[in-house]
Coordinates of C-alpha atoms in Angstrom, one line a residue:
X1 CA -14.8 103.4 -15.0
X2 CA -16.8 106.3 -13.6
X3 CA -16.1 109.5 -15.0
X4 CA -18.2 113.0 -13.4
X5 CA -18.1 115.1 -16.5
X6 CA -18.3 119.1 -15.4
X7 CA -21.7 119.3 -17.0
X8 CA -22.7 116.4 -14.4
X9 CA -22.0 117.8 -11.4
X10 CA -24.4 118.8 -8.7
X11 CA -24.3 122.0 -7.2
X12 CA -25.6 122.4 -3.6
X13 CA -25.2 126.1 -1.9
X14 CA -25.4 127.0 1.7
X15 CA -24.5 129.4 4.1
X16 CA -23.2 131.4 1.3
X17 CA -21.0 129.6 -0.1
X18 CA -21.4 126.5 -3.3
X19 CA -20.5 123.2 -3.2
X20 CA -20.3 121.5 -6.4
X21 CA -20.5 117.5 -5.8
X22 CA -18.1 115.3 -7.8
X23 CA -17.9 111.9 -6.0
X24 CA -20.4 110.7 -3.9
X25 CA -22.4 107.2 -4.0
X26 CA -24.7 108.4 -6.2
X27 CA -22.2 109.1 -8.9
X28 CA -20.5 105.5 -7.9
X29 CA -18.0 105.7 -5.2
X30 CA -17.8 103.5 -2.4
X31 CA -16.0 105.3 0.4
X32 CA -14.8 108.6 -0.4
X33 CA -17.1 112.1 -1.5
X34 CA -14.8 114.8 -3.2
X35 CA -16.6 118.4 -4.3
X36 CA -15.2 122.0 -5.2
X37 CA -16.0 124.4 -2.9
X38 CA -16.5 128.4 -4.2
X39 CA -16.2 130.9 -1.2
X40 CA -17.5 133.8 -2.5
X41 CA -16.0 137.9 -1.0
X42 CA -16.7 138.1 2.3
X43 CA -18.0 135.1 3.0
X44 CA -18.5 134.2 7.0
X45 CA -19.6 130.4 7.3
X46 CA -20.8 129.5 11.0
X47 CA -18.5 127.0 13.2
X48 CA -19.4 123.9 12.6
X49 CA -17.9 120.3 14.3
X50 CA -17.2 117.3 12.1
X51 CA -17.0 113.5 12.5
X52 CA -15.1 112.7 9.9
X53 CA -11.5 113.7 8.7
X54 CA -11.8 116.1 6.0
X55 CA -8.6 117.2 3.5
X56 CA -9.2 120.7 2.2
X57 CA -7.3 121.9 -0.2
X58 CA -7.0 125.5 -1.4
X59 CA -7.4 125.8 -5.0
X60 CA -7.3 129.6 -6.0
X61 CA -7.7 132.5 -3.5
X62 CA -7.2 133.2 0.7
X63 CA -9.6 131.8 3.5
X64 CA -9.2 132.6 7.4
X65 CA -9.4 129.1 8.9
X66 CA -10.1 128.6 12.6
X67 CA -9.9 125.1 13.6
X68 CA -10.4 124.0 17.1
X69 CA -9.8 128.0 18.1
X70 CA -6.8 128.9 16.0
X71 CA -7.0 130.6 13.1
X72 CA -4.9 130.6 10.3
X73 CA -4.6 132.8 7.1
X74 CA -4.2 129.7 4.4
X75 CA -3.1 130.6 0.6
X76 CA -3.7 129.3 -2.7
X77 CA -1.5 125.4 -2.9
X78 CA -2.0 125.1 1.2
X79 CA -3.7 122.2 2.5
X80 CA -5.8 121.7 5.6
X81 CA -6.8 118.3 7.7
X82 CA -9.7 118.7 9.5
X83 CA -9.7 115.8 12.1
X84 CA -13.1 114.0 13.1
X85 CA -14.6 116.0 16.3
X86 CA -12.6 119.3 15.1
X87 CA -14.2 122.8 15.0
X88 CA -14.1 124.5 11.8
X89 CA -14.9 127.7 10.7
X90 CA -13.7 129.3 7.5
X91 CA -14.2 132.9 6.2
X92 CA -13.0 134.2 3.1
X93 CA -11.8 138.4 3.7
X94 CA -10.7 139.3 0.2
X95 CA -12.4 140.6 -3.1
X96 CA -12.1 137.5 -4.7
X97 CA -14.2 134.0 -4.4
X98 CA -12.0 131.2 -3.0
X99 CA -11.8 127.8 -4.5
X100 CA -11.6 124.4 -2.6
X101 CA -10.9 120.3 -3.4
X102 CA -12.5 118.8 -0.8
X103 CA -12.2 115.4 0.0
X104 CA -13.8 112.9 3.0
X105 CA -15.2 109.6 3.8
X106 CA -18.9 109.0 3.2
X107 CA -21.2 109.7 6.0
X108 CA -20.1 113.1 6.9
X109 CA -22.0 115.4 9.5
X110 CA -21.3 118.8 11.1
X111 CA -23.2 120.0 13.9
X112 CA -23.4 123.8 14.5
X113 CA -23.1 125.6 17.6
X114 CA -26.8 125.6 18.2
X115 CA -27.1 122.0 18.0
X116 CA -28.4 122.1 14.3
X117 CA -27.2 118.5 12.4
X118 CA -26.2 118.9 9.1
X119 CA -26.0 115.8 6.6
X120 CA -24.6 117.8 3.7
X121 CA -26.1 115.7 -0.1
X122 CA -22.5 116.1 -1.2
X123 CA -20.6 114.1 1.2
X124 CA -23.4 111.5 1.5

């Protein structure tokens, strides 16, 4: 049985914000990637599409989520699903950093508004 000790986890950061990589196939898992997320104050991240489904769930804190052009204020215990070909951006207004579980399928991408692809290590 695999078993990601704190102390083994990989932290990736990008657009301001950290992503600290749990489950992925290097670490031994099959079809699913799970990581932490840590928005930090007044984070903006840029829009980005997906094509896989993501689950977010808020850990600790407040994010503004726009999803396909609606955006929602989402609380500490709420959960999001972010559908494959959705549009997500998130933003974190308050003093204090936002935590995330995130989990997906292996294989994720986002692509930015500019066209930029994005193969992020810690859902691949």
């Amino acid at each position: 049985m695999p078993v990601i000790r704190r102390s083994d986890a990989v932290t990736h950061e990008i657009h301001g914000a950290r992503f600290v990589s749990y489950a992925t196939p290097r670490t031994g898992s099959k079809e699913l990637c799970a990581w932490r997320g840590e928005i930090p104050p007044g984070t903006k991240a840029p829009a980005h599409t997906v094509n896989r489904e993501e689950i977010l769930h808020l850990l600790d804190g407040e994010l503004l989520i726009t999803l396909d052009g609606r955006t929602d204020r989402v609380t500490a215990g709420d959960t999001l699903i972010i559908n494959p070909g959705a549009t997500l951006a998130v933003e974190n207004p308050t003093d204090r950093t936002a935590l995330t579980w995130v989990t997906t399928s292996i294989g994720l991408a986002a692509e930015l508004a500019d066209g930029t692809r994005i193969t992020p290590p810690w859902a691949n």
